[in-house]
Tab-separated table of C-alpha atoms and ligand atoms in Angstrom:
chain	number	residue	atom	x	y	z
A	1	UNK	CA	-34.039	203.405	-12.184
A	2	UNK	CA	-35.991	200.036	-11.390
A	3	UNK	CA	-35.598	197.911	-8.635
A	4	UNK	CA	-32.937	195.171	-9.720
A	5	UNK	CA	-32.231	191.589	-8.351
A	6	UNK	CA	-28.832	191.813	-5.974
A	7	UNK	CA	-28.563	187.943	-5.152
A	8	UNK	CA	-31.438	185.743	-3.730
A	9	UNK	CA	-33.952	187.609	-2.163
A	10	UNK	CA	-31.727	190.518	-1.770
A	11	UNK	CA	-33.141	193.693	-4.360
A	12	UNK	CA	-32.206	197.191	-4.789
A	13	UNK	CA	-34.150	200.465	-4.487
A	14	UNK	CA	-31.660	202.862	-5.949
A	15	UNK	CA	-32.252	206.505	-6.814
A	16	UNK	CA	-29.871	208.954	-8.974
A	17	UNK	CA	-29.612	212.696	-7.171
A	18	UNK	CA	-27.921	215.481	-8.899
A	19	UNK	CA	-27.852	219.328	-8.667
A	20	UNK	CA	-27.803	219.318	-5.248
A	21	UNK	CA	-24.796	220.157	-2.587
A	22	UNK	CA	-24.431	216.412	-0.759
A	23	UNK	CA	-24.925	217.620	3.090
A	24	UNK	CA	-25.890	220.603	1.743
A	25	UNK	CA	-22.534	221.816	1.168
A	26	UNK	CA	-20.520	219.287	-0.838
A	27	UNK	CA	-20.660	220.093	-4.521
A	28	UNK	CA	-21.019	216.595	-6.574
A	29	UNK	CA	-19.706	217.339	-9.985
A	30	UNK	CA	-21.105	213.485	-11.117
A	31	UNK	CA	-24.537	213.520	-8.841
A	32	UNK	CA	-24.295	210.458	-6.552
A	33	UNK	CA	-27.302	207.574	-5.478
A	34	UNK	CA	-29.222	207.175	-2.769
A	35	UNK	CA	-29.595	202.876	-2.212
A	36	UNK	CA	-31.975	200.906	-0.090
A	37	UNK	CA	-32.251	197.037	0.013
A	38	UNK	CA	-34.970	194.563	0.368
A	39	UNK	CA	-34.599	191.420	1.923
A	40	UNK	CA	-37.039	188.933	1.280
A	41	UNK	CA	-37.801	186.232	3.921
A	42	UNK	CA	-40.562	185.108	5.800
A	43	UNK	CA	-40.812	188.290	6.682
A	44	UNK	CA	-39.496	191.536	5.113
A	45	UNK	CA	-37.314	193.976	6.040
A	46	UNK	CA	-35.814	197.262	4.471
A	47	UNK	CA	-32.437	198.248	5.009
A	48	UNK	CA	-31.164	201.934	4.924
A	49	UNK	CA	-34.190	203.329	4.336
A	50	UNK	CA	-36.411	204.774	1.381
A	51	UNK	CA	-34.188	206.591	-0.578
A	52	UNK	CA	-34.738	209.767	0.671
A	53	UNK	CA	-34.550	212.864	3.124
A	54	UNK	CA	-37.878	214.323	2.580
A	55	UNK	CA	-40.736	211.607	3.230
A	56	UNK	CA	-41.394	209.117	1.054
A	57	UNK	CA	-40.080	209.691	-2.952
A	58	UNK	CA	-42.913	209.406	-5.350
A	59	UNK	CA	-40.255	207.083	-7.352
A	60	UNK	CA	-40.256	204.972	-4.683
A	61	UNK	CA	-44.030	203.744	-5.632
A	62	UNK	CA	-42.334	202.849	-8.961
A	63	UNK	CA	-39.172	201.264	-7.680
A	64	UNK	CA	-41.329	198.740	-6.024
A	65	UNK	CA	-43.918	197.940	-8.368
A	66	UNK	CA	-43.489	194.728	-10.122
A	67	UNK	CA	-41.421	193.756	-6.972
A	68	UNK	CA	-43.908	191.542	-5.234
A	69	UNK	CA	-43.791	193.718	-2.448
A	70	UNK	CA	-46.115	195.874	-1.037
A	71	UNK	CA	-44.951	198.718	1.555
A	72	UNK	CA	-47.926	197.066	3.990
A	73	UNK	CA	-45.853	193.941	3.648
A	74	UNK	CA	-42.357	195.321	4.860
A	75	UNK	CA	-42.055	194.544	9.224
A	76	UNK	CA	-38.725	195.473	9.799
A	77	UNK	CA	-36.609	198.773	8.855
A	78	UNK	CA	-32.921	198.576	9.700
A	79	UNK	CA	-31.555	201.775	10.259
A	80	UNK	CA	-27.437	201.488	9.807
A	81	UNK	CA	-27.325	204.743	10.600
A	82	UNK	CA	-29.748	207.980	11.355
A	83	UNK	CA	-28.619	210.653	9.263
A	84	UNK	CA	-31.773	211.598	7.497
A	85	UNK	CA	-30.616	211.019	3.987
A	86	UNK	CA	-31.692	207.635	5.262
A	87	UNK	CA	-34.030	208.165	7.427
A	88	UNK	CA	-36.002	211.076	6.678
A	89	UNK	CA	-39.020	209.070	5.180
A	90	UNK	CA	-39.850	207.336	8.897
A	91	UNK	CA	-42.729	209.694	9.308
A	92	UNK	CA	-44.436	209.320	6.285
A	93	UNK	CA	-43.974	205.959	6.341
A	94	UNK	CA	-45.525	205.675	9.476
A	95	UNK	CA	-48.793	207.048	8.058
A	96	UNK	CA	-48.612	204.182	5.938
A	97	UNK	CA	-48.081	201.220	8.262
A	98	UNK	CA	-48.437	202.349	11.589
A	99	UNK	CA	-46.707	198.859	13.252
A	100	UNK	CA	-43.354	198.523	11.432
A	101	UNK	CA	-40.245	197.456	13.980
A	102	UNK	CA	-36.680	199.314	13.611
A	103	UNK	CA	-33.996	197.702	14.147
A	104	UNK	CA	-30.995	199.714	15.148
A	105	UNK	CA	-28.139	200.373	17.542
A	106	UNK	CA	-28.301	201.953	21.006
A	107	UNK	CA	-26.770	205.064	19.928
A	108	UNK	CA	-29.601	205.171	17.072
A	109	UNK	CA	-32.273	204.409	19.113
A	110	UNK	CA	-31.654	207.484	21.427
A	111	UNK	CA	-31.644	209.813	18.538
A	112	UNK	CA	-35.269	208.559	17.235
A	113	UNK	CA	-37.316	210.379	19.578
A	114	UNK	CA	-35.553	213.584	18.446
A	115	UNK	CA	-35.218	213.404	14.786
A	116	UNK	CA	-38.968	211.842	14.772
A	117	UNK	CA	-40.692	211.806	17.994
A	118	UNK	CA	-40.273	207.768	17.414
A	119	UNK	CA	-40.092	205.615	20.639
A	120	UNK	CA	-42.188	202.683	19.966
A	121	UNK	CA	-41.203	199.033	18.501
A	122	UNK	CA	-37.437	199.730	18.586
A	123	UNK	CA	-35.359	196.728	18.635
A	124	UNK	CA	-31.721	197.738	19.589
A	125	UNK	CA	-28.938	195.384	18.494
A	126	UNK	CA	-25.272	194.664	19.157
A	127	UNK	CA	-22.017	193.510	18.185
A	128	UNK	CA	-22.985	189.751	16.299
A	129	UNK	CA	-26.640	189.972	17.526
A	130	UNK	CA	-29.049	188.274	14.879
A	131	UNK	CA	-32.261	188.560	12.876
A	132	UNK	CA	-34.156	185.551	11.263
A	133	UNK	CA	-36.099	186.833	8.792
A	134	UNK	CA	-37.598	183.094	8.063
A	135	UNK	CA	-36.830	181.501	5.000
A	136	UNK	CA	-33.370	181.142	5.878
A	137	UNK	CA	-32.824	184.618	5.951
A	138	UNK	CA	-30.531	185.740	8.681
A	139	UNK	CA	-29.037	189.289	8.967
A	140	UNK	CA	-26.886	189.836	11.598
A	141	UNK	CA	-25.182	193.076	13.149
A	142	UNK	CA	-21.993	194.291	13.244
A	143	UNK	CA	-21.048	197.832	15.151
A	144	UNK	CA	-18.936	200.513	13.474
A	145	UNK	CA	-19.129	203.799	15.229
A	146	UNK	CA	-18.222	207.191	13.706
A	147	UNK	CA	-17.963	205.968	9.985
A	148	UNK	CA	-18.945	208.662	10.045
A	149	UNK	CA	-21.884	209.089	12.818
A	150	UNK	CA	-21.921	207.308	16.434
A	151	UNK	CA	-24.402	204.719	15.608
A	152	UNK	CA	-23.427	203.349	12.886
A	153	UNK	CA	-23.347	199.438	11.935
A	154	UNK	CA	-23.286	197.176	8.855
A	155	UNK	CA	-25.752	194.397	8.607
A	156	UNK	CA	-25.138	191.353	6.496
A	157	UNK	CA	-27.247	188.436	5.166
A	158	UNK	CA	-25.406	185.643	5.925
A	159	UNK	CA	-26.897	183.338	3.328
A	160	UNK	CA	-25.412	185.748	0.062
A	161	UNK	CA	-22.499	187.336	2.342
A	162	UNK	CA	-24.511	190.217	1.507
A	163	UNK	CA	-22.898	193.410	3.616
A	164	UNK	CA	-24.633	196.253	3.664
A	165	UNK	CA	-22.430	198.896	4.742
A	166	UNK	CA	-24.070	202.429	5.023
A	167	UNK	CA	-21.891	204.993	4.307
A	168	UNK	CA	-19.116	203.220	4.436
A	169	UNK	CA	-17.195	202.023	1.132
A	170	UNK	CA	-19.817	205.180	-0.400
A	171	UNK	CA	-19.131	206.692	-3.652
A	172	UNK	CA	-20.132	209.492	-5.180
A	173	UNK	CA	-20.969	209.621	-9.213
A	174	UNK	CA	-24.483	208.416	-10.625
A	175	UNK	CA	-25.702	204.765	-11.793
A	176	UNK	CA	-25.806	204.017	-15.084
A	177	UNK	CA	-28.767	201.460	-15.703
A	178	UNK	CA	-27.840	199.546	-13.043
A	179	UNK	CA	-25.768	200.255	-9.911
A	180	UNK	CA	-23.585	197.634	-9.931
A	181	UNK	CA	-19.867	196.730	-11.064
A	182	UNK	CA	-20.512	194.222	-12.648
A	183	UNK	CA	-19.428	195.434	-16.491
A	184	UNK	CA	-16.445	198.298	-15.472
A	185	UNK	CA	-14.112	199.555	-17.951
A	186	UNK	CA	-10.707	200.979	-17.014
A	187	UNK	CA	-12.282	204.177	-17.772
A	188	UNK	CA	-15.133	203.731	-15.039
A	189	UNK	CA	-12.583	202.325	-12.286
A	190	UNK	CA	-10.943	205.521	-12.752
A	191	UNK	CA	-13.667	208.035	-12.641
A	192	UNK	CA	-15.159	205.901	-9.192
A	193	UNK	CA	-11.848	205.868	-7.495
A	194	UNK	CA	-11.683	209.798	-7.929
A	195	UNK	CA	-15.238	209.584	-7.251
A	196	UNK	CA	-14.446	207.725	-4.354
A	197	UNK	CA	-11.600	209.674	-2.993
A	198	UNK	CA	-14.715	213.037	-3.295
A	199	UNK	CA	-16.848	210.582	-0.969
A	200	UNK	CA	-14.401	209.343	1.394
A	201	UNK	CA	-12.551	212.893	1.689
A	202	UNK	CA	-15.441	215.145	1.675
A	203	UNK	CA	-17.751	213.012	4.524
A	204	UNK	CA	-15.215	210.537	5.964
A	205	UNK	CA	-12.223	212.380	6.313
A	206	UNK	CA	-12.185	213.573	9.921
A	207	UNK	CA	-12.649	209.817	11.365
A	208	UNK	CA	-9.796	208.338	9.229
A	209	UNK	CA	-8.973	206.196	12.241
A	210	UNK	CA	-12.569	205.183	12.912
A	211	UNK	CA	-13.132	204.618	8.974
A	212	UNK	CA	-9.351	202.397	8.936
A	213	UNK	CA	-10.984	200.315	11.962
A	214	UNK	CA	-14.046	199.540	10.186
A	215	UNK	CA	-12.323	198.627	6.664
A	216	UNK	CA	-10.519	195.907	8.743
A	217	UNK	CA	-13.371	194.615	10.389
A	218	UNK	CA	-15.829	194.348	6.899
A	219	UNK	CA	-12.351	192.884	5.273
A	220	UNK	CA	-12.407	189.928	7.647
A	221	UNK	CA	-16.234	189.394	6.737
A	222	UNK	CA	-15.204	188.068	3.707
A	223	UNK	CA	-18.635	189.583	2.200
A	224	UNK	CA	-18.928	188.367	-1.376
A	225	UNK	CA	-21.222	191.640	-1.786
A	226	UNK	CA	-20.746	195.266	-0.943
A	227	UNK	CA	-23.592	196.755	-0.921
A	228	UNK	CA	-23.100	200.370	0.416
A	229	UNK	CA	-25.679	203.383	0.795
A	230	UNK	CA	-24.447	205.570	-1.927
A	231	UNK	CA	-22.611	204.513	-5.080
A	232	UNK	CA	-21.716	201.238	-6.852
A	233	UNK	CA	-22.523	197.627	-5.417
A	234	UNK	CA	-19.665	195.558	-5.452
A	235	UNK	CA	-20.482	192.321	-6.136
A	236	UNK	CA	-17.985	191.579	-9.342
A	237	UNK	CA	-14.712	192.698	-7.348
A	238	UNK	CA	-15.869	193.199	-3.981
A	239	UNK	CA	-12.281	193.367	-3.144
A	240	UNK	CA	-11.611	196.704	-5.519
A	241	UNK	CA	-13.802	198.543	-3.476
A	242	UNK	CA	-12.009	197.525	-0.083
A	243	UNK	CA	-8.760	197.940	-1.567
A	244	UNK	CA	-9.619	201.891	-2.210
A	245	UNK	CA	-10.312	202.636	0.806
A	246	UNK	CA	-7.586	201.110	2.185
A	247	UNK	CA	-5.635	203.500	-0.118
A	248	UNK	CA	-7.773	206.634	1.263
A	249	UNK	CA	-7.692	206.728	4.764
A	250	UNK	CA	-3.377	205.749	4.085
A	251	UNK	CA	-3.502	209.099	2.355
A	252	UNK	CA	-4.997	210.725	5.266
A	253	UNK	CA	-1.476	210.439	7.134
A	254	UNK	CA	0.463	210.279	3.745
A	255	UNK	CA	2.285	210.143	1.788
A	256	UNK	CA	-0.109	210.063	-0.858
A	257	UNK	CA	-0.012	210.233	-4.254
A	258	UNK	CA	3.029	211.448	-6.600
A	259	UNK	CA	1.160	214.501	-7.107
A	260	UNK	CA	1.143	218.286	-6.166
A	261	UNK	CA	-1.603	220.525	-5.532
A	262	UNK	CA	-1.516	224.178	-5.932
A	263	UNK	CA	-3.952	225.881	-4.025
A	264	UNK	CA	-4.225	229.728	-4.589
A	265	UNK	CA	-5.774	232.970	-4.870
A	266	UNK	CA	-5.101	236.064	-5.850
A	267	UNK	CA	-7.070	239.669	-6.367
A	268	UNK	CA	-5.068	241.319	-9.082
A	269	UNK	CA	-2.765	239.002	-10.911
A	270	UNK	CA	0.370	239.681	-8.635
A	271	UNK	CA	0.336	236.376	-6.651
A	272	UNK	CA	-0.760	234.577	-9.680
A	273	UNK	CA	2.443	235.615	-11.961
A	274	UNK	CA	4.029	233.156	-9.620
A	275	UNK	CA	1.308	230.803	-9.869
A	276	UNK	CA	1.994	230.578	-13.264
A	277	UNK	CA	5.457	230.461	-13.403
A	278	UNK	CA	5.000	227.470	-10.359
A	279	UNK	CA	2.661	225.377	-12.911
A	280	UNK	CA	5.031	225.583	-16.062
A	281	UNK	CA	7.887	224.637	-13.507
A	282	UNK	CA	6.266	221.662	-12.603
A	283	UNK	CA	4.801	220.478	-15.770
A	284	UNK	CA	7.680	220.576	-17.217
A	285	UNK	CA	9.290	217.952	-14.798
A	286	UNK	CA	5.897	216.050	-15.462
A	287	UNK	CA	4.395	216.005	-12.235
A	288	UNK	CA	0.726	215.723	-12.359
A	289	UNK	CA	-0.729	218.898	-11.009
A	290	UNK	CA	-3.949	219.330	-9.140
A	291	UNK	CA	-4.441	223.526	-10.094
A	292	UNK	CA	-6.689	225.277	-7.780
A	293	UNK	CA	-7.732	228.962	-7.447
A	294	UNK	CA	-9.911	230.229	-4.730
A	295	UNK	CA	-12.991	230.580	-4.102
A	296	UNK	CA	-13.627	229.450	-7.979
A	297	UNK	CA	-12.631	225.771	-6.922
A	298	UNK	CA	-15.374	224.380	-4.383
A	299	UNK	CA	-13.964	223.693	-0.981
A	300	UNK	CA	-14.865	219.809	-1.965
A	301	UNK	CA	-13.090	219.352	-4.619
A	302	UNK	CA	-9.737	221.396	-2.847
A	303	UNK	CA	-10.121	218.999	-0.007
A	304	UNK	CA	-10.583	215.665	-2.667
A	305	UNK	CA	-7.166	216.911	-3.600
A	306	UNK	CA	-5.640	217.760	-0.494
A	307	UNK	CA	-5.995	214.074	0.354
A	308	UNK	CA	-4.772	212.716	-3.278
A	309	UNK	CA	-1.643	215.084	-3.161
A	310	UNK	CA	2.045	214.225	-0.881
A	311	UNK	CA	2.976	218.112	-1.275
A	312	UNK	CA	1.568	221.494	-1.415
A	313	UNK	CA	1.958	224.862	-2.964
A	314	UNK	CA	0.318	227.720	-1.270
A	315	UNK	CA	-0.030	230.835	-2.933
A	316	UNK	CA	-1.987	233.231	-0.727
A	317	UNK	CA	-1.434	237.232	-0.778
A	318	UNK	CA	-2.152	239.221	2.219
A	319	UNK	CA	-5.658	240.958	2.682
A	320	UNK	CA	-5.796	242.819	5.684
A	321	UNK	CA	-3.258	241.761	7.347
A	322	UNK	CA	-4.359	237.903	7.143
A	323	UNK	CA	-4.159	235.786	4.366
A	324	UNK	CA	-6.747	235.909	1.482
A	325	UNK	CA	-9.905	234.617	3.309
A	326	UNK	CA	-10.455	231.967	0.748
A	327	UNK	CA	-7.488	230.502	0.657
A	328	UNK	CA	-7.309	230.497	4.234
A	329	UNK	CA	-10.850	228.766	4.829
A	330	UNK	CA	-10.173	226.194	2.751
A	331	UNK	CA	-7.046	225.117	4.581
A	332	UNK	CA	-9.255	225.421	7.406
A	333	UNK	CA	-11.288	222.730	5.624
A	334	UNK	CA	-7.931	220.962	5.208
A	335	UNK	CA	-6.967	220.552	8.644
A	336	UNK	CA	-10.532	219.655	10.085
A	337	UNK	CA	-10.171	216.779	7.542
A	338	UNK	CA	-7.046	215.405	9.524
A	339	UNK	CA	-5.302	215.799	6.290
A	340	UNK	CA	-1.407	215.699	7.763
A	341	UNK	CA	2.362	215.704	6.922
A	342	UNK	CA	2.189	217.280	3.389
A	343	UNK	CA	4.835	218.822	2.325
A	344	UNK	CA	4.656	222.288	1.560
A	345	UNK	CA	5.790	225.740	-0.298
A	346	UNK	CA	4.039	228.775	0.203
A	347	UNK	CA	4.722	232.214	-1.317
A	348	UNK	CA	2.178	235.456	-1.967
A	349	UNK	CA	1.784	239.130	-3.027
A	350	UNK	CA	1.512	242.102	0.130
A	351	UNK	CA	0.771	245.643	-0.411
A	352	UNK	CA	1.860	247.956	2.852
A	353	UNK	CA	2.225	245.248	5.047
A	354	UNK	CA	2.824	241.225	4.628
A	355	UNK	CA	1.079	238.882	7.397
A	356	UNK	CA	-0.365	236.160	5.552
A	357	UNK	CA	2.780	233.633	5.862
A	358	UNK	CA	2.071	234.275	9.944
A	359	UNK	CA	-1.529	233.676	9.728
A	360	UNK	CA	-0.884	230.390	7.134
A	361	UNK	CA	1.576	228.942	10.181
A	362	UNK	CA	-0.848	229.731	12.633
A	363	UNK	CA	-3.880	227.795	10.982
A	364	UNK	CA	-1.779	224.689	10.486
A	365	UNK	CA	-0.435	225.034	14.542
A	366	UNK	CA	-3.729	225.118	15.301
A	367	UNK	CA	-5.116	222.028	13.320
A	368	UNK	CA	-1.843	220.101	14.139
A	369	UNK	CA	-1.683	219.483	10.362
A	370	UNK	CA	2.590	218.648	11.048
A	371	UNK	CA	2.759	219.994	7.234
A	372	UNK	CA	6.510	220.014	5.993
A	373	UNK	CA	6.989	223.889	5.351
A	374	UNK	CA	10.261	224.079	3.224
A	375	UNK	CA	10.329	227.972	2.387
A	376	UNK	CA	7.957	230.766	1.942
A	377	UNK	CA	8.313	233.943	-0.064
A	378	UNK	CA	6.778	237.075	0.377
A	379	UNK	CA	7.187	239.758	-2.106
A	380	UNK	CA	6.142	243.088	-2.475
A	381	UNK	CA	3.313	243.696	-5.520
A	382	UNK	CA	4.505	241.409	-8.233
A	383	UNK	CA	7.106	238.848	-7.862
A	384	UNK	CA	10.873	239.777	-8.852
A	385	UNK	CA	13.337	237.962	-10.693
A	386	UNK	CA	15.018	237.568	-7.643
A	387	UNK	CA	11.865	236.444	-6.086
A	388	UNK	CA	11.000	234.348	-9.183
A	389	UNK	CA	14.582	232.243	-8.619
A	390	UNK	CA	13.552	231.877	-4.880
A	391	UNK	CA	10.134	229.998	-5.769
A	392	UNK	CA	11.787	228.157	-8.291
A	393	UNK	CA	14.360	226.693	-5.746
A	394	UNK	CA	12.029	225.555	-3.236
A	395	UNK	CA	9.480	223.898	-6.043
A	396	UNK	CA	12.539	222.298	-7.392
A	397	UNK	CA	12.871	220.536	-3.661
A	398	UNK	CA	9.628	219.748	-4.072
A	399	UNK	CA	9.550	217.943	-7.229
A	400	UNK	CA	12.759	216.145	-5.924
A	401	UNK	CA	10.888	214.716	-2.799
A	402	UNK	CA	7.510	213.827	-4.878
A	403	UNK	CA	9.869	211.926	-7.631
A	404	UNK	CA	11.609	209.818	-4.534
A	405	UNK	CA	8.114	208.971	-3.240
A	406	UNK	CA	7.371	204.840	-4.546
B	1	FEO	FE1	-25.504	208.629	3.667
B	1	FEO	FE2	-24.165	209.494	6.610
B	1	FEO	O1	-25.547	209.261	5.378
C-alpha cells in the first residue's frame, strides 16, 4: 500500500500481514494491518511506530517516498504502547538517526531499557499532558492502561480530532487500497464486525473492564477520526466503530448474541452421533449455529465465538479419565478470556469409566466462568435412544432461553 492523506498533515503508513499467527498464536483467517501515522508540524513526529516487529520493513522506504518526508526529518516517536509489533524497529532506527525523542508513558518508559537497551531522550507524559508540534499541531495524551498492556495511551491531534488509539478499537482483516471506511458496503460492515469481534476477543478479552473504561473515555473525546493500530480508520462513521465495541466487551458478561455454539470433539464418531443429532435439532428451530470440532477449529476462532454466543453445547468424551484434551484447553482459553454466564449443555461418549463431566465442572470452578449448566449426559459408547431424548430435552431448554433473549 502507499502512504495516504488522513486529514491535514495527518498520513498513513499502513502495511497488509497475512500467513502469520497474530502474537504468534492467533490464527487470522483475513490477515490484518499493521498502521503508523505521520504528523506533520513544525516538527515531525511518528506515532505507533514503523510498521513492524523486526527492524525497519523494506516497504517502509516505499511508504514514505513521495511523502515529503525523510526518516532524518522525523524528531519525535510516540510510542502508545511497547509491544514490539510497534516497536520492534527502535533499534534499527536508531542506526539511522541517532537523536530521535520518544514520547511515552511512565509504564513505557521503564520497559525501554529492556526491550532495547533505550534510556536516552525519553519524554514521559501523562493524563492531558501536551505536545506542540509547531504549525498548530498539538497532540496531547490521554492514559488507558491494560487495553491491553500497562502503558498504554491514545494520543490525539487536537486540530483534526485525530485519535490515535493503539490497539484499541483494532480490527483484524486486510486493507483494500486504502484503509479507511470511507466507501463500506453492508457486506464489509459485516465481515469487520466479525473481524472485530476475532480482534477484540482474541487480544482484548481478558481486560473487558479495562477495555469498557477506555471506550468511555475515547467516546467523550468526541474524535472525528479513529485512527487505531491495526484495521480500518474510522473517519466516515467514527461512531460505528465505538458502537462495536461497546457491543463486545457487553458480550463479555452476556448475554450475547441469539446464537449457540457447539464446541466438540470426538475420537471415533460416538460423541459426534449426538453432535449431529444436536445441530439438526437446532437448525431446525433456526437458531444460528456456531459448529466447532476440536482441535480442527483454531482456539481463536472457538474463543471469537465463545464471546458472540449466549449458550453453549459441550460435547466432550472422556480420555483418560479427563475430558478430551482439546476440548478441554480450549475452554481453558474460554475462561482466561473472562468469557461468563453462558448458558450451557454438555453431554459425551466414556468407555470403562466416565470423568469428563467432573473435570468440565472443575475447569469452569476454577475460572469462575458462573456458566448456566442445565443438564449433562454421559453415555456409554454411542448415544441411546433413551440418551438421544435426554439431549434433545435439555437443547430444547436451550433454544427456549436463546429465543426469549431481545
Ligand atoms: Fe498491536 Fe498490543 O500491539
Amino acid at each position: 500500500m502507499k502512504a495516504t492523506r488522513v486529514s491535514n498533515q495527518i498520513y498513513q503508513l499502513s502495511i497488509n500481514v497475512e500467513g502469520i499467527l497474530f502474537e504468534e498464536m492467533w490464527e487470522i483467517p483475513k490477515g490484518t494491518t499493521i498502521n503508523s501515522y505521520i504528523v506533520k508540524g513544525e516538527d515531525i513526529a511518528i506515532v505507533d511506530g514503523f510498521c513492524g516487529w523486526d527492524g525497519l520493513p523494506e516497504s517502509l522506504f516505499e511508504l514514505i517516498e513521495g511523502m515529503d518526508v525523510e526518516l532524518q526529518d522525523i524528531k519525535y516517536l510516540v510510542i502508545n504502547h511497547m509491544e514490539p509489533d510497534h516497536t520492534g524497529w527502535i533499534e534499527a532506527f536508531k542506526k539511522i538517526k541517532p537523536d530521535f525523542h520518544i514520547v511515552c508513558s511512565q509504564k513505557a518508559a521503564d520497559m525501554l531499557k529492556g526491550f532495547y537497551n533505550h534510556t536516552s531522550q525519553i519524554r514521559v507524559v501523562k493524563e492531558g499532558d501536551t505536545l506542540d508540534l509547531g504549525k498548530g499541531k498539538v497532540l496531547s495524551f490521554y492514559e488507558v492502561p491494560n487495553v491491553h498492556w500497562p502503558d498504554t495511551m491514545m494520543t490525539m491531534d487536537e486540530e483534526t480530532k485525530t485519535l490515535f488509539t493503539c490497539d484499541l478499537f483494532g480490527t483484524f482483516g486486510q486493507a483494500k487500497e486504502a484503509n479507511y471506511d470511507d466507501n463500506l458496503t453492508e457486506e464489509d460492515y459485516a465481515s469487520y464486525e466479525e473481524e472485530g469481534m476475532r480482534y477484540y476477543s482474541n487480544v482484548m478479552g481478558t481486560f473487558a473492564s479495562q477495555v469498557k473504561r477506555a471506550v468511555c473515555k475515547a467516546k467523550a473525546l468526541e474524535a472525528k477520526i479513529i485512527a487505531p493500530g491495526h484495521g480500518l480508520v474510522w473517519r466516515n462513521h467514527p461512531e460505528k466503530i465505538i458502537e462495536a465495541y461497546e457491543r463486545y466487551v457487553s458480550y463479555s458478561p452476556g448475554p450475547a448474541k441469539k446464537e449457540v455454539m457447539v464446541l466438540w470433539g470426538s475420537m471415533y464418531g460416538m460423541t459426534e452421533k449426538a453432535v449431529a443429532h444436536i445441530i439438526r435439532q437446532l437448525e431446525r428451530e433456526n437458531i444460528i449455529v456456531r459448529n466447532h470440532r476440536v482441535p480442527e477449529t483454531s482456539i481463536g476462532q472457538v474463543v471469537t465465538s465463545a464471546l458472540a454466543c449466549s449458550a453453549v453445547i459441550i460435547g466432550v468424551p472422556t480420555y483418560e479419565y479427563k475430558m478430551f484434551p482439546p476440548v478441554a484447553s480450549a475452554l481453558e482459553e474460554i475462561g482466561k478470556k473472562r468469557i461468563v454466564n453462558r448458558l450451557a449443555f454438555s453431554f459425551g461418549s466414556y468407555g470403562w469409566s466416565g470423568g469428563a463431566q467432573k473435570e468440565l465442572r472443575e475447569i469452569l470452578e476454577r475460572n469462575k466462568m458462573s456458566w448456566d449448566m442445565i443438564a449433562s449426559v454421559e453415555f456409554l459408547g454411542n448415544p441411546s435412544d433413551e440418551d438421544l431424548d435426554k439431549i434433545e430435552q435439555a437443547v430444547s431448554e436451550i433454544i427456549e432461553q436463546i429465543k426469549q433473549l431481545s
